[in-house]
Amino acid sequence: MQADIFRRRLLCLRKQAIQSHAQLDPQGRANSAPVPFGHFKDVHQSFKRSGQTPLVAIKNITFDLKAGHLVTLLGPSGCGKTTFLKIVAGLISASGGTIQINGRDVAEPQPDFGVVFQQANLMPWRSILDNVLFPMEILRRSDAAAKLRAQELLALVGLEGFEQSYPSQLSGGMQQRVALCRALIHKPKLLLMDEPFGALDELTRMEMQDLLLDIRVKTDATVMFVTHSISEAVYISDVVAVLSKRPSVIADYIVVNLPYPRSAEIRYSAEFTDLEHRAGRALGITR
Amino acid sequence: MTFRDVRNAIYPLVGISAILLIWQLYTHFLGINRIVLPSPLDILWASISNWDVLLRESWPTFLESVLGFALAVAIGIPFAVCVANSRVLNLTLYPILIATQSIPKVAVAPIILVWFGLGMQSKLVIAFLVAFFPIVVDTAAGMRATPVGLLELARSLRASSLQIFLKVQFPAALPFIFAGAKVAVTLAVIGAVIGEFIGSVGGLGNLLLTANSQLDSPLAWAALIWLSVLGILLFGAVVIAERIVMPWSDVGHH
């Protein structure tokens, strides 16, 4: 009990420190700065292959994540960005390096994280409302308040009136919105999104990006987002970490200073295209 | 009723009527002996004039099938769950299951009769034995076919094994379980009849054998028809149960 109070005070102090002081530090020179929200240092991942040298998926990823920020991992297919996200989610363990969120080492899944996968992964046997409430059931916090929050979230993503529908009655974009609500239902400290809009058509995708920007304002969650779309990365992010081809390292660390609220017009601004160019250069697409 | 409902009802009726008509005309105009092949009208007449006997003899066959099937569900599903989730149990029990399944049930039936007597228990056990296999195989397949994404989601929330089983694995396996149950329920009827053939004092199988030995072919055919109706009714009951348990499988797709 005593220890618990102490820990909470410590966390509180740490949060204040982050808010007052935190400075983004792409090179990982975190020695002088206070503990950042997310701290990744020398993260390394290799897979054993029978009869061959191990496959190095991630050579070295080092960066810090500021609380309330949206960082995008941008990289080519197969560069290990999804692997990195799954390491942060605690779903797979890294071969080496430090992964710290909120001062804790992440080695297993954290119940206060929310994950959105490439596929909506809805349960066909549950109504939309019950799908959103699934994490609360697992965490044994499914009560009237949770139900109310689920309804609010569904309304927020424009799915009011679909509470009692089944997933098979919804389109792909609508299903992915339900998955987003499900990831947010337990007010996660960190939202991890693995190419969540990758399977959607271009127009739905742009709609979802606006929706995500909107939701960030309303929930102030910290987000780590994986994508291979340059424009998507620049549009939604505070920071774009560009990953190189396998074995991946951080090829560029781009701070996006575009103003909020962002709307589609910004995609045609000079600053936007400059940022896209820079990301393209880091990926080796443009010169 | 929509046009589609009407069409879906009419086509099978037309097909059955055509077959019955050809059958009736064939036996009538070629003067086929009713012992060799009774006409549909003969069978209908035998069904109506012997309805009390048929109804009485249906009851034990119905009970044997339903209880054997219920037993197969009650034992088969937990068995499959254990086998699917435990490597040791899988390696230990699955080969035995396959081996026993390859023994023809007709060959085992006399032994079962020696053990359980001429009464209902022996038929129930044979019905159980034939219904058990499809339920176990389909349930086990369903338990292993849980979508990886759903398991990853549950793991990301650190769900317990019991939570994963109850909230993810088992509901995801339900379509498989019902597929197995539909096969099993019709097999259970066959199992009950096999038992009655080998030795019994009642049931539609017994009636069929008796009528056959007395060269009362119309009654034997009537018993056969009643048996198939019994099978269809039990199959329909499983389909209705499926709709009740899995309402989501019935909703319109986007």
XYZ file of C-alpha atoms in Angstrom:
541
model
C 0.000 0.000 0.000
C 2.702 2.378 1.124
C 4.856 1.383 -1.807
C 1.955 1.876 -4.145
C 1.398 5.466 -3.023
C 5.078 6.138 -3.304
C 5.176 4.738 -6.814
C 2.200 6.830 -7.857
C 3.831 10.005 -6.519
C 6.986 9.151 -8.364
C 5.046 8.664 -11.578
C 3.279 11.973 -11.014
C 6.568 13.789 -10.532
C 7.978 12.121 -13.593
C 5.020 13.212 -15.661
C 5.489 16.817 -14.544
C 9.128 16.595 -15.400
C 8.317 15.306 -18.845
C 5.825 18.055 -19.481
C 8.055 20.854 -18.272
C 11.321 19.752 -19.657
C 11.202 17.043 -22.249
C 13.184 17.796 -25.311
C 13.148 15.513 -28.320
C 16.457 13.875 -28.692
C 16.919 11.981 -31.888
C 20.456 10.920 -31.177
C 19.479 9.362 -27.882
C 21.585 11.774 -25.829
C 19.124 11.318 -23.022
C 21.653 11.597 -20.218
C 20.871 15.140 -19.254
C 17.170 15.069 -20.049
C 14.586 13.515 -17.717
C 13.280 10.045 -18.468
C 11.232 10.333 -21.663
C 7.852 8.618 -22.105
C 9.302 6.110 -24.489
C 12.971 5.264 -24.639
C 14.396 2.867 -27.227
C 18.106 2.235 -27.263
C 20.115 -0.107 -29.467
C 17.071 -2.285 -30.155
C 18.241 -5.262 -32.140
C 16.377 -8.204 -33.587
C 17.665 -11.218 -35.433
C 16.004 -14.506 -36.296
C 17.778 -17.851 -36.281
C 17.716 -19.741 -39.550
C 18.683 -23.378 -39.766
C 21.997 -23.850 -41.577
C 22.430 -20.160 -42.353
C 23.652 -17.050 -40.643
C 20.941 -15.407 -38.523
C 18.671 -12.978 -40.354
C 19.162 -9.523 -38.906
C 15.792 -7.775 -39.145
C 16.615 -4.768 -37.008
C 20.236 -3.709 -36.680
C 19.889 -0.757 -34.360
C 16.955 1.474 -33.500
C 17.483 4.266 -31.012
C 15.115 7.140 -30.364
C 12.932 8.723 -27.712
C 9.179 9.188 -27.761
C 7.652 12.231 -26.136
C 4.387 11.904 -24.222
C 1.381 12.935 -26.282
C 3.295 12.729 -29.547
C 2.489 10.708 -32.606
C 5.568 9.056 -34.043
C 5.449 7.224 -37.336
C 7.771 4.426 -38.322
C 8.088 4.819 -42.071
C 9.897 2.235 -44.115
C 9.788 -0.130 -47.066
C 8.007 -3.477 -46.897
C 9.865 -6.066 -44.880
C 12.126 -3.546 -43.165
C 11.197 -4.701 -39.686
C 8.940 -1.833 -38.698
C 6.077 -4.155 -37.772
C 8.569 -6.297 -35.876
C 9.673 -3.230 -33.954
C 6.066 -2.314 -33.140
C 5.418 -5.839 -31.891
C 8.521 -5.602 -29.723
C 7.189 -2.385 -28.198
C 3.804 -4.085 -27.732
C 5.573 -6.876 -25.862
C 4.255 -9.477 -28.278
C 7.749 -10.559 -29.312
C 10.944 -10.029 -27.373
C 13.902 -8.236 -28.865
C 17.268 -9.936 -29.277
C 18.899 -6.992 -27.585
C 18.555 -3.385 -26.480
C 16.457 -1.310 -24.134
C 12.724 -0.738 -24.532
C 11.260 1.488 -21.861
C 7.797 3.002 -21.710
C 6.837 5.230 -18.799
C 10.033 4.191 -17.055
C 9.169 0.487 -17.196
C 11.062 -2.110 -19.202
C 8.724 -3.709 -21.732
C 9.253 -7.444 -22.043
C 5.648 -8.635 -22.153
C 2.296 -7.163 -23.243
C 1.155 -4.222 -21.168
C -2.564 -3.986 -20.374
C -2.401 -0.189 -20.555
C -1.371 -0.253 -24.221
C -3.855 -0.363 -27.053
C -3.042 -2.125 -30.308
C -4.643 -1.682 -33.729
C -3.607 -4.351 -36.212
C -3.436 -4.406 -40.009
C -6.674 -6.363 -40.020
C -9.604 -5.185 -37.917
C -9.603 -8.571 -36.108
C -13.186 -8.217 -34.946
C -14.969 -11.219 -33.493
C -17.796 -12.155 -35.849
C -19.870 -13.555 -32.992
C -19.883 -10.337 -30.999
C -21.955 -7.258 -31.663
C -20.040 -4.055 -32.443
C -20.570 -2.809 -28.887
C -19.352 -6.085 -27.381
C -16.315 -6.056 -29.668
C -15.366 -2.624 -28.342
C -15.914 -3.835 -24.771
C -13.694 -6.905 -25.223
C -10.575 -5.391 -23.566
C -12.660 -4.269 -20.590
C -13.943 -7.833 -20.169
C -10.424 -9.206 -20.224
C -9.332 -6.563 -17.696
C -12.505 -7.298 -15.663
C -13.670 -3.698 -15.844
C -16.715 -4.143 -18.047
C -19.391 -2.102 -16.277
C -21.987 0.535 -17.056
C -19.334 3.241 -17.297
C -17.354 1.175 -19.804
C -20.457 0.670 -21.891
C -21.121 4.386 -21.877
C -17.555 5.092 -22.964
C -17.838 2.514 -25.734
C -20.956 4.252 -27.005
C -19.200 7.618 -26.866
C -16.221 6.277 -28.795
C -18.454 4.719 -31.445
C -20.261 8.028 -31.794
C -16.878 9.764 -32.078
C -15.928 7.631 -35.082
C -19.349 8.067 -36.661
C -20.763 4.634 -35.876
C -23.694 5.679 -33.730
C -26.590 3.297 -34.232
C -24.374 0.343 -35.198
C -23.891 -0.859 -31.594
C -25.988 -3.978 -32.050
C -24.833 -4.803 -35.595
C -22.447 -7.650 -36.337
C -19.022 -7.068 -37.969
C -20.070 -8.873 -41.164
C -22.626 -6.112 -41.724
C -19.932 -3.410 -41.783
C -17.538 -2.304 -44.516
C -13.759 -2.570 -44.122
C -13.359 1.076 -43.136
C -16.140 0.832 -40.579
C -14.601 -2.331 -39.124
C -11.252 -0.593 -38.725
C -13.012 2.260 -36.879
C -14.487 -0.305 -34.486
C -10.973 -1.703 -33.979
C -9.783 1.823 -33.161
C -12.550 2.233 -30.564
C -11.623 -1.136 -29.071
C -7.984 -0.061 -28.766
C -9.044 3.156 -26.998
C -11.719 1.748 -24.666
C -9.382 1.225 -21.700
C -7.750 4.662 -22.085
C -4.346 3.300 -23.070
C -1.193 5.282 -22.293
C 0.249 4.219 -25.612
C -1.597 3.421 -28.804
C 0.255 1.135 -31.206
C -0.998 1.061 -34.785
C 0.364 -1.408 -37.311
C -0.506 -0.189 -40.831
C -4.119 0.105 -39.709
C -5.299 1.828 -42.883
C -3.192 -0.234 -45.283
C -6.086 -2.407 -46.444
C -8.413 0.529 -47.127
C -9.001 2.417 -50.349
C -7.385 5.840 -50.791
C -10.427 7.974 -49.959
C -11.387 5.942 -46.890
C -7.771 6.085 -45.860
C -7.676 9.886 -45.946
C -10.900 9.984 -43.963
C -9.369 7.692 -41.352
C -6.272 9.883 -41.098
C -8.447 12.897 -40.313
C -10.352 10.782 -37.826
C -7.108 9.801 -36.119
C -5.987 13.448 -35.873
C -9.374 14.282 -34.384
C -9.230 11.439 -31.885
C -5.753 12.441 -30.755
C -7.035 15.850 -29.757
C -9.852 14.276 -27.759
C -7.893 11.495 -26.047
C -4.330 12.897 -25.856
C -2.908 9.404 -26.287
C 0.698 8.862 -27.309
C 0.738 7.007 -30.609
C 3.261 4.880 -32.455
C 2.133 4.326 -36.018
C 3.619 2.052 -38.666
C 3.119 2.822 -42.345
C 4.806 2.656 -45.723
C 2.962 5.676 -47.079
C 5.098 8.829 -47.099
C 2.165 11.238 -47.307
C 0.295 9.433 -44.554
C 3.354 9.624 -42.313
C 3.885 13.353 -42.874
C 0.200 14.204 -42.568
C -0.505 12.598 -39.197
C 2.832 12.749 -37.385
C 4.751 14.919 -34.981
C 7.822 12.885 -35.751
C 8.626 10.555 -38.639
C 11.297 7.956 -37.952
C 12.395 6.697 -41.355
C 13.663 3.128 -41.294
C 16.140 1.837 -43.837
C 15.905 -1.471 -45.674
C 16.751 -4.593 -43.699
C 18.843 -4.761 -41.543
C 17.096 -1.608 -40.467
C 18.522 1.442 -38.768
C 16.967 4.874 -38.434
C 17.767 6.560 -41.737
C 16.282 9.917 -40.786
C 14.404 11.420 -37.891
C 12.082 14.117 -39.192
C 10.320 16.511 -36.849
C 7.083 17.598 -38.502
C 6.246 21.132 -37.456
C 3.091 21.489 -39.498
C 0.435 23.404 -37.556
C -2.660 21.842 -36.037
C -5.503 21.425 -36.796
C -4.414 19.834 -40.057
C -6.747 19.495 -42.978
C -6.425 18.123 -46.491
C -5.258 21.514 -47.907
C -1.989 21.180 -46.067
C -1.065 18.271 -48.326
C -0.501 20.792 -51.134
C 1.657 23.216 -49.154
C 5.364 23.709 -49.881
C 6.380 22.641 -46.378
C 4.443 19.402 -46.798
C 6.138 18.514 -50.073
C 9.526 19.439 -48.608
C 8.952 16.993 -45.782
C 7.816 14.340 -48.240
C 10.975 14.927 -50.263
C 13.135 14.584 -47.215
C 11.452 11.301 -46.291
C 11.770 10.144 -49.884
C 15.500 10.894 -49.840
C 15.931 8.974 -46.597
C 14.171 6.023 -48.188
C 16.407 6.328 -51.240
C 13.483 6.996 -53.586
C 14.304 10.603 -54.504
C 17.596 12.413 -54.586
C -42.714 -15.111 -48.647
C -40.534 -13.737 -51.354
C -40.113 -15.078 -54.845
C -36.897 -16.756 -53.748
C -38.608 -18.616 -50.886
C -41.284 -19.878 -53.254
C -38.709 -20.971 -55.810
C -36.604 -22.698 -53.134
C -39.662 -24.656 -51.994
C -41.080 -25.469 -55.416
C -38.033 -26.941 -57.141
C -37.415 -29.787 -54.654
C -41.157 -30.547 -54.572
C -41.269 -30.779 -58.352
C -38.236 -33.090 -58.312
C -39.676 -35.442 -55.689
C -43.112 -35.479 -57.339
C -41.579 -36.383 -60.697
C -39.644 -39.304 -59.204
C -42.724 -40.587 -57.343
C -44.844 -40.316 -60.482
C -42.358 -42.225 -62.639
C -42.007 -44.834 -59.879
C -45.805 -45.241 -59.608
C -46.237 -45.543 -63.383
C -43.323 -47.965 -63.668
C -44.651 -50.395 -61.027
C -48.215 -50.073 -62.350
C -47.692 -50.567 -66.073
C -44.921 -53.164 -65.884
C -46.786 -55.133 -63.247
C -43.908 -55.260 -60.762
C -44.603 -57.528 -57.785
C -45.116 -55.413 -54.654
C -42.807 -57.757 -52.717
C -39.977 -56.790 -55.072
C -40.816 -53.117 -55.315
C -43.969 -51.658 -53.796
C -45.403 -48.588 -55.478
C -45.417 -45.205 -53.683
C -49.147 -45.555 -53.109
C -48.640 -48.994 -51.542
C -46.042 -47.510 -49.201
C -48.303 -44.577 -48.372
C -51.163 -46.962 -47.629
C -48.883 -49.119 -45.427
C -47.756 -45.989 -43.593
C -51.328 -44.879 -42.919
C -52.788 -48.244 -41.968
C -49.824 -49.049 -39.684
C -49.285 -45.564 -38.272
C -49.745 -46.696 -34.676
C -47.099 -49.422 -35.026
C -44.699 -47.088 -36.842
C -45.142 -44.342 -34.254
C -44.645 -46.782 -31.384
C -41.495 -48.241 -32.945
C -40.115 -44.792 -33.811
C -39.945 -43.821 -30.173
C -37.116 -46.189 -29.082
C -35.127 -45.430 -32.256
C -35.589 -41.703 -31.644
C -34.475 -42.015 -28.012
C -31.446 -44.168 -28.878
C -30.305 -41.719 -31.570
C -30.863 -38.566 -29.537
C -29.310 -39.913 -26.344
C -26.359 -41.418 -28.219
C -25.831 -38.109 -30.012
C -26.171 -36.123 -26.782
C -23.630 -38.377 -25.115
C -21.261 -37.927 -28.074
C -21.588 -34.127 -27.764
C -21.188 -34.172 -23.981
C -18.049 -36.324 -24.086
C -16.712 -35.488 -27.550
C -16.442 -31.692 -27.197
C -14.486 -31.670 -23.895
C -12.356 -34.527 -25.227
C -11.538 -32.567 -28.397
C -10.761 -29.441 -26.378
C -8.248 -31.367 -24.266
C -6.698 -33.068 -27.278
C -6.401 -29.801 -29.224
C -4.800 -27.886 -26.360
C -2.409 -30.481 -25.023
C 0.429 -31.851 -27.066
C 0.825 -34.847 -24.758
C -2.857 -35.792 -24.870
C -2.896 -35.259 -28.605
C 0.008 -37.630 -29.136
C -1.380 -40.160 -26.672
C -5.035 -40.270 -27.604
C -5.422 -39.201 -31.218
C -3.797 -42.301 -32.779
C -6.006 -44.512 -30.592
C -9.059 -42.575 -31.732
C -8.123 -42.966 -35.394
C -7.394 -46.675 -34.897
C -10.712 -47.362 -33.187
C -12.531 -45.322 -35.795
C -11.205 -47.514 -38.577
C -12.898 -50.574 -37.010
C -16.299 -51.015 -38.710
C -19.055 -50.336 -36.190
C -21.152 -53.169 -37.612
C -18.388 -55.546 -36.570
C -18.283 -54.152 -33.035
C -22.051 -54.118 -32.588
C -22.391 -57.815 -31.600
C -19.785 -57.342 -28.869
C -21.593 -54.252 -27.619
C -24.772 -56.306 -27.512
C -23.051 -58.936 -25.401
C -21.960 -56.227 -22.984
C -25.108 -54.126 -22.813
C -27.897 -56.549 -23.651
C -30.789 -56.439 -26.088
C -32.320 -53.324 -24.536
C -31.849 -49.668 -25.352
C -28.395 -49.221 -23.796
C -26.597 -51.238 -26.460
C -28.126 -49.144 -29.301
C -27.385 -45.959 -27.434
C -23.757 -46.993 -27.105
C -23.460 -47.823 -30.828
C -25.120 -44.503 -31.769
C -22.676 -42.773 -29.441
C -19.690 -44.536 -30.995
C -20.520 -43.487 -34.565
C -21.471 -39.919 -33.596
C -18.385 -39.411 -31.431
C -15.767 -39.297 -34.190
C -17.058 -36.444 -36.384
C -17.715 -34.315 -33.320
C -14.203 -34.839 -31.976
C -12.488 -34.311 -35.328
C -14.405 -31.147 -36.229
C -14.199 -29.655 -32.748
C -10.453 -30.283 -32.606
C -10.036 -28.708 -36.053
C -12.054 -25.697 -34.898
C -9.974 -25.312 -31.753
C -6.822 -25.154 -33.860
C -8.288 -22.785 -36.455
C -8.592 -19.752 -34.179
C -7.587 -16.684 -36.227
C -4.038 -15.675 -35.282
C -5.039 -12.001 -35.130
C -7.602 -12.685 -32.418
C -5.080 -14.643 -30.364
C -2.584 -11.788 -30.736
C -5.234 -9.303 -29.612
C -6.019 -11.401 -26.542
C -2.327 -11.772 -25.793
C -1.751 -8.023 -26.106
C -4.249 -7.617 -23.243
C -2.570 -10.395 -21.268
C -5.711 -12.515 -21.241
C -5.501 -15.710 -19.171
C -5.637 -19.116 -20.862
C -9.158 -19.600 -19.554
C -10.239 -16.206 -20.903
C -8.701 -16.991 -24.281
C -10.499 -20.333 -24.370
C -13.899 -19.037 -23.286
C -13.935 -15.732 -25.136
C -11.911 -16.449 -28.275
C -11.081 -20.072 -29.021
C -14.404 -21.714 -28.238
C -16.730 -19.224 -29.954
C -14.420 -19.230 -32.973
C -14.737 -23.032 -33.105
C -18.561 -23.060 -32.996
C -19.104 -23.234 -36.779
C -16.798 -26.276 -36.885
C -18.571 -27.901 -33.938
C -21.954 -27.497 -35.598
C -20.630 -28.878 -38.874
C -19.520 -31.972 -36.949
C -22.817 -32.161 -35.062
C -24.832 -32.170 -38.300
C -22.879 -35.141 -39.604
C -22.981 -36.837 -36.199
C -26.729 -36.606 -35.698
C -27.529 -38.423 -38.947
C -24.844 -41.006 -38.155
C -26.418 -41.526 -34.713
C -29.663 -42.666 -36.369
C -27.699 -45.102 -38.521
C -25.877 -46.356 -35.406
C -29.161 -46.968 -33.602
C -30.531 -48.910 -36.587
C -27.352 -51.011 -36.823
C -27.867 -51.945 -33.179
C -31.488 -52.841 -33.807
C -30.519 -54.981 -36.780
C -28.025 -57.003 -34.755
C -30.504 -57.786 -32.035
C -33.400 -55.986 -30.426
C -36.970 -56.251 -29.299
C -38.205 -52.938 -30.730
C -37.457 -49.894 -32.883
C -37.872 -49.037 -36.556
C -34.859 -51.181 -37.490
C -36.455 -54.150 -35.797
C -39.783 -53.439 -37.537
C -38.009 -53.191 -40.890
C -36.331 -56.586 -40.392
C -39.554 -58.214 -39.227
C -41.597 -56.814 -42.116
C -38.911 -57.922 -44.557
C -38.852 -61.472 -43.211
C -42.641 -61.614 -43.596
C -42.298 -60.367 -47.197
C -44.366 -57.306 -46.194
C -42.332 -54.985 -48.410
C -44.710 -52.016 -48.258
C -44.352 -51.915 -44.441
C -40.565 -52.344 -44.690
C -40.447 -49.392 -47.076
C -42.736 -47.395 -44.812
C -40.345 -48.036 -41.921
C -37.508 -46.873 -44.149
C -39.347 -43.642 -44.976
C -40.078 -43.010 -41.310
C -36.421 -43.555 -40.533
C -35.360 -40.969 -43.064
C -37.968 -38.536 -41.757
C -36.577 -39.108 -38.274
C -33.079 -38.357 -39.564
C -34.244 -35.183 -41.319
C -36.081 -33.974 -38.213
C -33.009 -34.473 -36.027
C -30.806 -32.738 -38.608
C -33.293 -29.856 -38.691
C -33.180 -29.632 -34.907
C -29.394 -29.196 -35.026
C -29.755 -26.501 -37.729
C -32.267 -24.650 -35.548
C -29.959 -24.972 -32.541
C -27.147 -23.542 -34.679
C -29.239 -20.505 -35.610
C -30.111 -19.917 -31.976
C -26.549 -20.321 -30.691
C -24.911 -18.455 -33.596
C -27.299 -15.661 -34.588
C -24.425 -13.776 -36.233
C -23.977 -16.399 -38.956
C -27.450 -15.619 -40.242
C -27.205 -11.844 -40.675
C -26.942 -10.265 -44.088
C -23.479 -9.524 -45.355
C -22.408 -6.113 -46.408
